[in-house]
Tab-separated table of C-alpha atoms and ligand atoms in Angstrom:
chain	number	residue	atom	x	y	z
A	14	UNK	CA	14.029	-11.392	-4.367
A	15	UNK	CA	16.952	-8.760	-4.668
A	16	UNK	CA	19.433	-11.214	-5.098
A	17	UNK	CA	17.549	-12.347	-8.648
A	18	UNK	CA	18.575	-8.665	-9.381
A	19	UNK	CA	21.822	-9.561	-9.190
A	20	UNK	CA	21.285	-11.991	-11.988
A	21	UNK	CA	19.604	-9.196	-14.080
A	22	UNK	CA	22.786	-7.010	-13.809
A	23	UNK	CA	24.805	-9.499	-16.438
A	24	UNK	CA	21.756	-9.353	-18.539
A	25	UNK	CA	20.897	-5.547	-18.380
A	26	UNK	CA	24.491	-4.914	-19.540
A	27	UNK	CA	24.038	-6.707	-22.815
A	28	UNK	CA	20.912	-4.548	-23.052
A	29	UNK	CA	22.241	-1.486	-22.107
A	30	UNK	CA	24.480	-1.984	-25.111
A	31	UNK	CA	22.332	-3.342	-27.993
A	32	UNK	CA	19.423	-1.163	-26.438
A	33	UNK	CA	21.325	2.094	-25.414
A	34	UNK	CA	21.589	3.957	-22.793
A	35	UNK	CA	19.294	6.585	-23.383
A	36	UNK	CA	15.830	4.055	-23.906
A	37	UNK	CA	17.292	2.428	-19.856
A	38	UNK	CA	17.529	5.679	-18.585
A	39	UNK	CA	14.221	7.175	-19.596
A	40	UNK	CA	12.642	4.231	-18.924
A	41	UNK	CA	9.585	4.560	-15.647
A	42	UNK	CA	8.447	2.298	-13.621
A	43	UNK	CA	4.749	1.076	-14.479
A	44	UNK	CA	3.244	2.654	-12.221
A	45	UNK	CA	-0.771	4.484	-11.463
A	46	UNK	CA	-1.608	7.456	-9.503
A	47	UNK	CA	-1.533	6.557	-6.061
A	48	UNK	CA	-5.384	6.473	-4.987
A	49	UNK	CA	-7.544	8.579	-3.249
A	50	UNK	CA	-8.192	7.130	-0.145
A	51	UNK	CA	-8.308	8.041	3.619
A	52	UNK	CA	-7.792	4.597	5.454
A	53	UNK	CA	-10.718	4.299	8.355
A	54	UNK	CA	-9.226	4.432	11.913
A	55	UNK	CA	-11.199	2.563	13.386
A	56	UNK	CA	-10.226	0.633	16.488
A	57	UNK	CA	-10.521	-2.752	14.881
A	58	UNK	CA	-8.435	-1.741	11.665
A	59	UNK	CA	-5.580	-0.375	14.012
A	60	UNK	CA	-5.764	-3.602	15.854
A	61	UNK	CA	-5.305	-5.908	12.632
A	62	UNK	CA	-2.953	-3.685	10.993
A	63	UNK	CA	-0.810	-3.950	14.451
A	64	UNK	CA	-1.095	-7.449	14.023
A	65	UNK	CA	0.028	-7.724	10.749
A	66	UNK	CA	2.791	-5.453	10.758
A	67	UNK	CA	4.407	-6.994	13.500
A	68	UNK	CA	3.004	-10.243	13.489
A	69	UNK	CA	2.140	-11.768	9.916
A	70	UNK	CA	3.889	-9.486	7.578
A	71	UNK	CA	7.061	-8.723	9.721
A	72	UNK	CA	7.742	-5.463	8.433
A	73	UNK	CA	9.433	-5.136	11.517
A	74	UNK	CA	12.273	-7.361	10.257
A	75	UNK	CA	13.016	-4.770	8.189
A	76	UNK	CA	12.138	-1.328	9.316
A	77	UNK	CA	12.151	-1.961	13.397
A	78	UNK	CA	15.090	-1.493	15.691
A	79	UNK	CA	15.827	-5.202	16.786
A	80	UNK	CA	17.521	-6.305	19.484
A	81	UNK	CA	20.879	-9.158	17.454
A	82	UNK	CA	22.011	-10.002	21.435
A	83	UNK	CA	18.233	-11.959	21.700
A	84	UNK	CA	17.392	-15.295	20.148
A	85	UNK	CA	15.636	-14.698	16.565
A	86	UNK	CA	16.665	-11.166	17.097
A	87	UNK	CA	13.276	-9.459	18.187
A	88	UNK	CA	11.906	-6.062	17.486
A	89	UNK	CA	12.396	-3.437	19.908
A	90	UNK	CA	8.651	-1.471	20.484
A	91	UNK	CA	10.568	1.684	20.877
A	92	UNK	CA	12.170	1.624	17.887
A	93	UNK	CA	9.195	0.610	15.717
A	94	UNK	CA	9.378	1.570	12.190
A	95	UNK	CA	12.747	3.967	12.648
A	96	UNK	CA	14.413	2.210	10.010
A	97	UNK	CA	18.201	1.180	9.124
A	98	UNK	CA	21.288	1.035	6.839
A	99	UNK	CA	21.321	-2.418	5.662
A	100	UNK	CA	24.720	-3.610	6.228
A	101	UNK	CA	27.530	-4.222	3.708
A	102	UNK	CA	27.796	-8.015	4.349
A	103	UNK	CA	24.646	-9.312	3.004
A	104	UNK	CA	26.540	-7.566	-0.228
A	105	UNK	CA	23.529	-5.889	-1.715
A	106	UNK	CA	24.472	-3.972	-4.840
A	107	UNK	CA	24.569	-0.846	-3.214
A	108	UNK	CA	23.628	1.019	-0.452
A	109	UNK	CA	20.286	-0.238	0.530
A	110	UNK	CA	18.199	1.832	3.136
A	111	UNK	CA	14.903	0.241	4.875
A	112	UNK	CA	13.343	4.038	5.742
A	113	UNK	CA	11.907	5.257	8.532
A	114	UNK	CA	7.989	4.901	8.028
A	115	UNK	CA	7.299	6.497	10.818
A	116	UNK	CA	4.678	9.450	10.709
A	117	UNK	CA	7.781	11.965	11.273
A	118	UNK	CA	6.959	14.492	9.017
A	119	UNK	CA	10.752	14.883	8.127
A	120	UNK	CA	12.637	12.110	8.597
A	121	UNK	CA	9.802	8.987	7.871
A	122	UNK	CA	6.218	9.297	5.728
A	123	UNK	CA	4.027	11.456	8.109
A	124	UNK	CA	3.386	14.037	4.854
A	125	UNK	CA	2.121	10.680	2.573
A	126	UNK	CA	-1.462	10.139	2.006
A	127	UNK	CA	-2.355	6.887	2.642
A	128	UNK	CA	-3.053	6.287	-1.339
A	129	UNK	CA	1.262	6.788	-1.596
A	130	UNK	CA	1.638	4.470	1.177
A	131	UNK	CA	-0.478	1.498	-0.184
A	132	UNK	CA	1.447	2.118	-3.623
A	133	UNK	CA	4.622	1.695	-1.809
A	134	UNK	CA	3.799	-0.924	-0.085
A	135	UNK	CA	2.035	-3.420	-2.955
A	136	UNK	CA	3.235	-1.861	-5.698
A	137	UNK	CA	6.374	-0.859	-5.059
A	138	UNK	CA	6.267	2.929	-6.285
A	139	UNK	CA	7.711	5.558	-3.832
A	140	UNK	CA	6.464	8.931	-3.285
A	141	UNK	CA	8.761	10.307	-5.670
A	142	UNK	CA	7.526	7.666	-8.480
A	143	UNK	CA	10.462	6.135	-8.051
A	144	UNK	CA	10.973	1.810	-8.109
A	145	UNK	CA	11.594	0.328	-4.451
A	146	UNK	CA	14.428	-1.914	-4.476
A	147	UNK	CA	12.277	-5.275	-4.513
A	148	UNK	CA	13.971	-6.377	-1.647
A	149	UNK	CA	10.855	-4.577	0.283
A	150	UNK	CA	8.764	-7.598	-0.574
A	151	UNK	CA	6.250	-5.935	-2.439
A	152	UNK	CA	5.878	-8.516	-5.137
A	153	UNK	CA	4.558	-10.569	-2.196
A	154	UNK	CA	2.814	-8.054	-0.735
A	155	UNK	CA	0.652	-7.371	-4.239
A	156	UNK	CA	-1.100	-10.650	-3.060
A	157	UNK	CA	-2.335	-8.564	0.167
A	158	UNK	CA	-6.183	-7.382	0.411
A	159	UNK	CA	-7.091	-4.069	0.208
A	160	UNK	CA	-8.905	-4.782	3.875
A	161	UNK	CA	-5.795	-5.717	4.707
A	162	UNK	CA	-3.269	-3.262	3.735
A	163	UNK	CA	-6.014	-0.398	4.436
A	164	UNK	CA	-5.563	-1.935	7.818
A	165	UNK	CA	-1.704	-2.006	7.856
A	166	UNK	CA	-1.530	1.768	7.034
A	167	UNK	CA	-4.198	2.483	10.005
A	168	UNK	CA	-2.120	1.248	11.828
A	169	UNK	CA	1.162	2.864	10.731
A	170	UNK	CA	-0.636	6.089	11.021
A	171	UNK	CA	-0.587	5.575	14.749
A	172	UNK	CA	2.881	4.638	15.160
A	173	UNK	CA	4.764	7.037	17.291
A	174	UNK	CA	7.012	9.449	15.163
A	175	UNK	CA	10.580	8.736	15.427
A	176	UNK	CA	13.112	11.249	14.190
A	177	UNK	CA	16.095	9.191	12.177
A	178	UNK	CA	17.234	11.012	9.850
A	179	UNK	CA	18.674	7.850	6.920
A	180	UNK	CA	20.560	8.655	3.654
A	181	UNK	CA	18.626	7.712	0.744
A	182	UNK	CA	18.845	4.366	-1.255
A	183	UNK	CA	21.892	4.120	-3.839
A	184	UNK	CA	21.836	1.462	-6.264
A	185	UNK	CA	25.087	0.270	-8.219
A	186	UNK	CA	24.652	1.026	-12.089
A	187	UNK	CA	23.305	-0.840	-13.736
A	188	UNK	CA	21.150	-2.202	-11.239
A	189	UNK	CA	19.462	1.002	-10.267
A	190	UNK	CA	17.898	0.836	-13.923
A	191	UNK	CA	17.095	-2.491	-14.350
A	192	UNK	CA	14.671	-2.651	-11.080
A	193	UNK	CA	12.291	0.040	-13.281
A	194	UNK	CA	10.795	-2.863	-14.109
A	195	UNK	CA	9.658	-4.423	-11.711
A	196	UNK	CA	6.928	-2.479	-9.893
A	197	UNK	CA	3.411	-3.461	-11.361
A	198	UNK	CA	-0.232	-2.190	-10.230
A	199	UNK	CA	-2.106	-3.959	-7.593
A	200	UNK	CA	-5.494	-2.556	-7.332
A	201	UNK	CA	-8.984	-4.428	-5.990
A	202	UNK	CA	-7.485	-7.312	-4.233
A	203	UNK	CA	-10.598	-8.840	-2.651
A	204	UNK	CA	-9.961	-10.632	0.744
A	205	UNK	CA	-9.153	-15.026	1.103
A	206	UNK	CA	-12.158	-16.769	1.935
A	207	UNK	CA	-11.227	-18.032	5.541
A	208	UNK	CA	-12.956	-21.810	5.084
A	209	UNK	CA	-10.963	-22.125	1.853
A	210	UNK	CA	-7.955	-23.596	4.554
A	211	UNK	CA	-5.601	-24.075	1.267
A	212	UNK	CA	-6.188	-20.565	0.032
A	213	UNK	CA	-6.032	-18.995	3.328
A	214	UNK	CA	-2.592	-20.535	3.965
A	215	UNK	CA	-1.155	-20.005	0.560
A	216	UNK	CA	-2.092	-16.276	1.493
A	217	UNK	CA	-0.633	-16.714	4.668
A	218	UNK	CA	2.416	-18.331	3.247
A	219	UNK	CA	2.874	-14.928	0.665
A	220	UNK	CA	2.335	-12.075	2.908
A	221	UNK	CA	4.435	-13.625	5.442
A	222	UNK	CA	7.777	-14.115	2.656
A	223	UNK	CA	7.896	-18.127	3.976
A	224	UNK	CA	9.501	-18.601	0.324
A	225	UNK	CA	12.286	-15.754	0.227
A	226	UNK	CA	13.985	-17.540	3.186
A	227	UNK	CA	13.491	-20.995	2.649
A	228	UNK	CA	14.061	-21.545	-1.269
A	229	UNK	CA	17.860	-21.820	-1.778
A	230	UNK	CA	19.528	-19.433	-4.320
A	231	UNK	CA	22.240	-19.732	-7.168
A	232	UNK	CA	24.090	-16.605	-8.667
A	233	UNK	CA	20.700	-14.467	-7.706
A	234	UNK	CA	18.027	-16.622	-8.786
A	235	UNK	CA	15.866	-19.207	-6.492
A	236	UNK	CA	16.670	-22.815	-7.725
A	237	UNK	CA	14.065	-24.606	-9.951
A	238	UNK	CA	12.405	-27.309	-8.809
A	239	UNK	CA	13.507	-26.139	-4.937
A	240	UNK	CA	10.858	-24.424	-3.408
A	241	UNK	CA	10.737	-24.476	-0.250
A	242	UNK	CA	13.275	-26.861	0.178
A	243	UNK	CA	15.839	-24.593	2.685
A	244	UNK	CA	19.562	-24.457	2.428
A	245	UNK	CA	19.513	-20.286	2.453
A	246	UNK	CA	22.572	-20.033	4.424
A	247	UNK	CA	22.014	-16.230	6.913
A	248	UNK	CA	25.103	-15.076	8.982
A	249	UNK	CA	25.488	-12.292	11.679
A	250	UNK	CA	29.189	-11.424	12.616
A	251	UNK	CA	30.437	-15.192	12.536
A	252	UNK	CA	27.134	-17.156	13.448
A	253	UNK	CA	25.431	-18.780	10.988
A	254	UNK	CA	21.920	-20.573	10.524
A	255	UNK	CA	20.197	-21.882	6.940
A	256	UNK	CA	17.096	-22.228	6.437
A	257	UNK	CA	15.149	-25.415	7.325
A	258	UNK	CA	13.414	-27.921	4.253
A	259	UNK	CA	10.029	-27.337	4.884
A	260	UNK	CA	8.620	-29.477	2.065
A	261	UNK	CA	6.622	-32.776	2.966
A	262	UNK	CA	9.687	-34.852	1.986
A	263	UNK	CA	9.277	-37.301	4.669
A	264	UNK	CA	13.432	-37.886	5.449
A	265	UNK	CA	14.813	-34.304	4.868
A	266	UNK	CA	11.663	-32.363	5.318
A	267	UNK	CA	8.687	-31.676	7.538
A	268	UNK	CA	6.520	-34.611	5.821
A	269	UNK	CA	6.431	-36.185	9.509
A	270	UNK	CA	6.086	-33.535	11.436
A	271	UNK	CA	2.206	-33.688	12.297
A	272	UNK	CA	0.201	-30.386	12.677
A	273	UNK	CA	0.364	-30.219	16.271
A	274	UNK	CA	3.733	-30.557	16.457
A	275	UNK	CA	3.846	-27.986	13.275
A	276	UNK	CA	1.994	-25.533	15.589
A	277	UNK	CA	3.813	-26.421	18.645
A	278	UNK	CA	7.013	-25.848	17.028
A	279	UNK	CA	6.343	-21.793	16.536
A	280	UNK	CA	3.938	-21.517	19.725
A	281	UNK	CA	6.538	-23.288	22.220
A	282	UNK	CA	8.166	-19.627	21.896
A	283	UNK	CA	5.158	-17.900	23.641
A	284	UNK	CA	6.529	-18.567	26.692
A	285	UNK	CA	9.598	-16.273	26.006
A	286	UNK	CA	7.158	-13.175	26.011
A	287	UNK	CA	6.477	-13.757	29.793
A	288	UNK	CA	10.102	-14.742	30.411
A	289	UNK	CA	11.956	-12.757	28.639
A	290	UNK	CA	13.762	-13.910	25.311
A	291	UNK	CA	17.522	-15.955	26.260
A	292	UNK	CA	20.522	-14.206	24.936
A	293	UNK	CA	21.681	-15.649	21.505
A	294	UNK	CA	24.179	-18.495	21.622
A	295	UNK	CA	25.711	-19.672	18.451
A	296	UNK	CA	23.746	-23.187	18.444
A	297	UNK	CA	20.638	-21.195	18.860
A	298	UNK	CA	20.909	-18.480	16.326
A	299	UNK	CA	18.180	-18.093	13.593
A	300	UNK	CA	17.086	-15.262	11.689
A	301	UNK	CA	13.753	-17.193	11.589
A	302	UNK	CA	11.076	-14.685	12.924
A	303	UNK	CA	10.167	-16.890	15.959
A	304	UNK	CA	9.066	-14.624	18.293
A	305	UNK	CA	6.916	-12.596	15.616
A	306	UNK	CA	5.108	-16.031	14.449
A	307	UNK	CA	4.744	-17.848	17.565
A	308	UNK	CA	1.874	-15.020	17.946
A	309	UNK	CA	0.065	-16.727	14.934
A	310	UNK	CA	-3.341	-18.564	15.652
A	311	UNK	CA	-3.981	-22.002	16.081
A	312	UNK	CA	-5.659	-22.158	12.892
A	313	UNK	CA	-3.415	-19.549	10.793
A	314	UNK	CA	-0.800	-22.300	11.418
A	315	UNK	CA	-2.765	-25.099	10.764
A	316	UNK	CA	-3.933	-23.168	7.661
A	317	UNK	CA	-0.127	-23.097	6.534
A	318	UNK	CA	0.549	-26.683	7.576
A	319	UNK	CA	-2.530	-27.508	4.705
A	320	UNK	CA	-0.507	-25.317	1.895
A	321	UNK	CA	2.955	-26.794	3.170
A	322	UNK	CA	1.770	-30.077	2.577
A	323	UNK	CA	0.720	-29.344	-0.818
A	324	UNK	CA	3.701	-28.275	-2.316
A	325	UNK	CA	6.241	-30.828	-4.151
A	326	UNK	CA	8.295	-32.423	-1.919
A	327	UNK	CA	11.651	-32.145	-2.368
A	328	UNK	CA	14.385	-34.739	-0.828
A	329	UNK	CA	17.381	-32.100	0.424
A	330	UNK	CA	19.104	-32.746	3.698
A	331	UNK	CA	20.038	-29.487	5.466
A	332	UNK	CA	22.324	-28.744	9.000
A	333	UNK	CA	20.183	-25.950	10.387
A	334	UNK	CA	22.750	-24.865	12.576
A	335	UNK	CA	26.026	-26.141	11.224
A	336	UNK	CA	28.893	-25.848	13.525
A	337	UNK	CA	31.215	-23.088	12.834
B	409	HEC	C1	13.068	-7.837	3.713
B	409	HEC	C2	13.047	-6.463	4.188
B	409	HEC	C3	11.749	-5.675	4.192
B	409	HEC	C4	10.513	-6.052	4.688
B	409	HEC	C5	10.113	-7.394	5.299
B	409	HEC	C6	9.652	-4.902	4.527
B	409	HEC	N1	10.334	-3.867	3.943
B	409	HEC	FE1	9.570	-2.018	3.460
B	409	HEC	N2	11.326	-1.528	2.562
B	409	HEC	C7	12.486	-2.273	2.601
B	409	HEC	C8	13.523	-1.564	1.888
B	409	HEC	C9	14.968	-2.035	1.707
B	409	HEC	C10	12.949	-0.369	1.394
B	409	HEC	C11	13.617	0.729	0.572
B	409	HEC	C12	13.781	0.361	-0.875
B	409	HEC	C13	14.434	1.478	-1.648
B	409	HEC	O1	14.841	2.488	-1.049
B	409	HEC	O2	14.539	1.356	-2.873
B	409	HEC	C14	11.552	-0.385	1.847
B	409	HEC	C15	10.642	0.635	1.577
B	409	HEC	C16	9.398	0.741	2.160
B	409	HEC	C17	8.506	1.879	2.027
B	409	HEC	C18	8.797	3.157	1.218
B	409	HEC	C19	9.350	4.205	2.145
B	409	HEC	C20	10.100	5.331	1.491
B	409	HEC	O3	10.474	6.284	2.214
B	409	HEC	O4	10.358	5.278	0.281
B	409	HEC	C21	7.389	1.614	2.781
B	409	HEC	C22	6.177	2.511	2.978
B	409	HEC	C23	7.583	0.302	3.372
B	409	HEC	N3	8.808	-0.194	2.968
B	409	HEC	C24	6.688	-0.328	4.200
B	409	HEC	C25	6.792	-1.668	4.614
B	409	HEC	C26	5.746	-2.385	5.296
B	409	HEC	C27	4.431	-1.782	5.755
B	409	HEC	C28	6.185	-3.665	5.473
B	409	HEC	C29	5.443	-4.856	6.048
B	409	HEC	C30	4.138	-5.120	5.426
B	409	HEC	C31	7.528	-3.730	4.913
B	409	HEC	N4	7.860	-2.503	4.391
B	409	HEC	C32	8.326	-4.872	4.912
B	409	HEC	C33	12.650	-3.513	3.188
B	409	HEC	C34	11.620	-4.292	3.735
B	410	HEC	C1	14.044	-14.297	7.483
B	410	HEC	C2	14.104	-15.669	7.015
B	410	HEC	C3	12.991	-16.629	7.340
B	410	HEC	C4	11.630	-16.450	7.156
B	410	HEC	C5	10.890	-15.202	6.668
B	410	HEC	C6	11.016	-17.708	7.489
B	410	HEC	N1	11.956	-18.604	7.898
B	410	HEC	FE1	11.589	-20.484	8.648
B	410	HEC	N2	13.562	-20.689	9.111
B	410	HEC	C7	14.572	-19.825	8.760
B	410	HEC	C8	15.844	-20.352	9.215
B	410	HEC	C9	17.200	-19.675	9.029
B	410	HEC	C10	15.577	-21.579	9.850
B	410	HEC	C11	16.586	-22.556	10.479
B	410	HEC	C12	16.992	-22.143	11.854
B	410	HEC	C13	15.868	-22.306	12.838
B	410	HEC	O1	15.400	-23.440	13.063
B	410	HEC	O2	15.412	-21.302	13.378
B	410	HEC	C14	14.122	-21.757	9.785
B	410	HEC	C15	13.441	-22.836	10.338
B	410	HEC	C16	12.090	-23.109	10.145
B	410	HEC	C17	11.391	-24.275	10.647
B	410	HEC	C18	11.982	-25.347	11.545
B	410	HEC	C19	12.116	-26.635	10.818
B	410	HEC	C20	12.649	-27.709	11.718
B	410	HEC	O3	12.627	-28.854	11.287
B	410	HEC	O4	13.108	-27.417	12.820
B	410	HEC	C21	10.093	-24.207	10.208
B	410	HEC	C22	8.971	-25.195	10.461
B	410	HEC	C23	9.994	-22.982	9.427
B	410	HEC	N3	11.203	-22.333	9.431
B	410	HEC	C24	8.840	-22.562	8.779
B	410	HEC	C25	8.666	-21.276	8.255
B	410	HEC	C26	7.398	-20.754	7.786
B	410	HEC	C27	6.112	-21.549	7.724
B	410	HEC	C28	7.625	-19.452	7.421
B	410	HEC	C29	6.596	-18.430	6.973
B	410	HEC	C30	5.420	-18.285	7.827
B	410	HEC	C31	9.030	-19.175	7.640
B	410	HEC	N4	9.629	-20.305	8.132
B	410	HEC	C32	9.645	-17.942	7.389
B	410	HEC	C33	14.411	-18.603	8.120
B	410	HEC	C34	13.184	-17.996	7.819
């Protein structure tokens, strides 16, 4: 989603200049109060915000400590939610900061309610009133319930605090204008229906950011008509992987992979929890969340095998791991 930014930058220049620079500059992200609400602890909340954070929604990708030596590059427990500097080679216009959302009082959210942090995290408002850089996915994570983020904040309540101090975000100009609009209120979002397997995996599909990885992009913007269809090249130092086609095209896709090899294909990683995860090798490397969605259910899988199956397929022959 960030890199469509980039794509906005060309624009928002021929608007600063017809427009002005004053109307840009005043202009505030659409954003509500952040809500009144106290999140209930409870024991079962904690437990599927846990899940979600480091399971479903992979904020961990993001805002956890992860260990690059490991194969899909795991998160580390002990450095849960401590945030980084995103580095200067995925050549983000700027310099972009995933913060520490730990409940340090100082250095990560511990003095938010949990009204700011649902705003943040759906609507993409930060304390301040400020727009989030949509690379946070939170025009993904509008889609989530309020069960379920309620949940996810329980559960980032409990997180142990980690001091990490982290500059702040700085955007290039003009780009640090342009993203004003793109926050948007997300209020009342009633929980999927379970039994509805297409709806539950479309949901699935969203909260988890399946698309952001595996739609290829040009100058910023996903391609038309490519959904889902991989070619995302993702690099660390000089390994490489792209993204898998995981529309039902039948030759370049996943149109004959059958569910239980669908669902074997992230749970054959299980076993990696009891024996440790293998040091990365360059044919191996993926940026893929493996170890995070190998934890899925049986049936959350075979609920995102249904939606897979229903989107267009799209004939695109990708090297997963092309040789270097
Ligand atoms: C693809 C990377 C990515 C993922 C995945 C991600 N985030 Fe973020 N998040 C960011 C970045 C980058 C920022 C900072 C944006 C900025 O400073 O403008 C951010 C900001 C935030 C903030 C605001 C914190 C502050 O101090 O302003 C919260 C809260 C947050 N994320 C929570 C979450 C949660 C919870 C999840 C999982 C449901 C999550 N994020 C998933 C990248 C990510
Ligand atoms: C952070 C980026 C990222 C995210 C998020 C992501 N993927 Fe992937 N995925 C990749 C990359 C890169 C590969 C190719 C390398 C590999 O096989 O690990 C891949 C490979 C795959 C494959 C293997 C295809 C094959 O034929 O071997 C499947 C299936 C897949 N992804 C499905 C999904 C689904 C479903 C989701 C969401 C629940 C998802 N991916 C989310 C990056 C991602």
């Amino acid at each position: 989603m960030w890199k469509r930014i980039l794509t906005f930058t060309a624009a928002g220049v021929l608007t600063l200049a017809a427009g002005g620079i004053g109307y840009v500059s005043l202009r505030q992200p659409n954003r509500m109060p952040a809500e009144a609400i106290q999140v209930s602890m409870t024991k079962d909340t904690i437990t599927r915000g846990r899940y979600l954070f480091t399971v479903v929604a992979d904020c961990d990708g993001c805002h956890s400590l992860r260990d690059t030596g490991k194969f899909s590059a795991p998160a580390v427990a002990s450095g849960r939610g401590r945030g980084w500097t995103m580095p200067k080679e995925l050549g983000l216009p700027g310099d972009v900061v995933a913060p520490n959302i730990t409940p340090d009082v100082e250095t990560g959210i511990g003095a938010w309610t949990d009204g700011e942090k649902i705003r943040a995290i759906r609507e993409g408002v930060g304390r301040d009133g400020r727009a989030l850089f949509p690379m946070m996915p939170y025009q993904n994570f509008a889609k989530m319930s309020d069960a379920d983020v309620q949940a996810l904040v329980a559960y980032m309540n409990t997180l142990p605090a980690i001091r990490n101090p982290l500059p702040k975000t700085r955007l290039d100009f003009p780009v640090n204008y342009l993203i004003a609009g793109v926050p948007a209120p997300a209020r009342n979002v009633p929980a999927v229906n379970q039994e509805d397997k297409l709806g539950w995996g479309r949901y699935l599909v969203t909260i988890a950011g399946c698309g952001h990885c595996h739609t290829p992009m040009q100058k910023g913007e996903p391609l038309p008509g490519m959904e889902f269809a991989g070619g995302e090249p993702f690099r660390l130092g000089t390994m490489k992987a792209v993204s898998a086609n995981i529309t039902p095209d039948t030759d370049t896709g996943i149109g004959k992979m059958s569910e239980a090899e669908f669902v074997e294909r992230f749970q054959q990683y299980r076993k990696y929890a009891v024996t440790g995860v293998p040091d990365v090798k360059p044919e191996s490397f993926t940026l893929m969340p493996w170890m995070a969605f190998s934890r899925m259910s049986r049936e959350e899988l075979s609920a995102i095998y249904t939606y897979l199956r229903t989107v267009k397929p799209v004939h695109h022959s990708v090297e997963t791991h092309p040789v270097n």
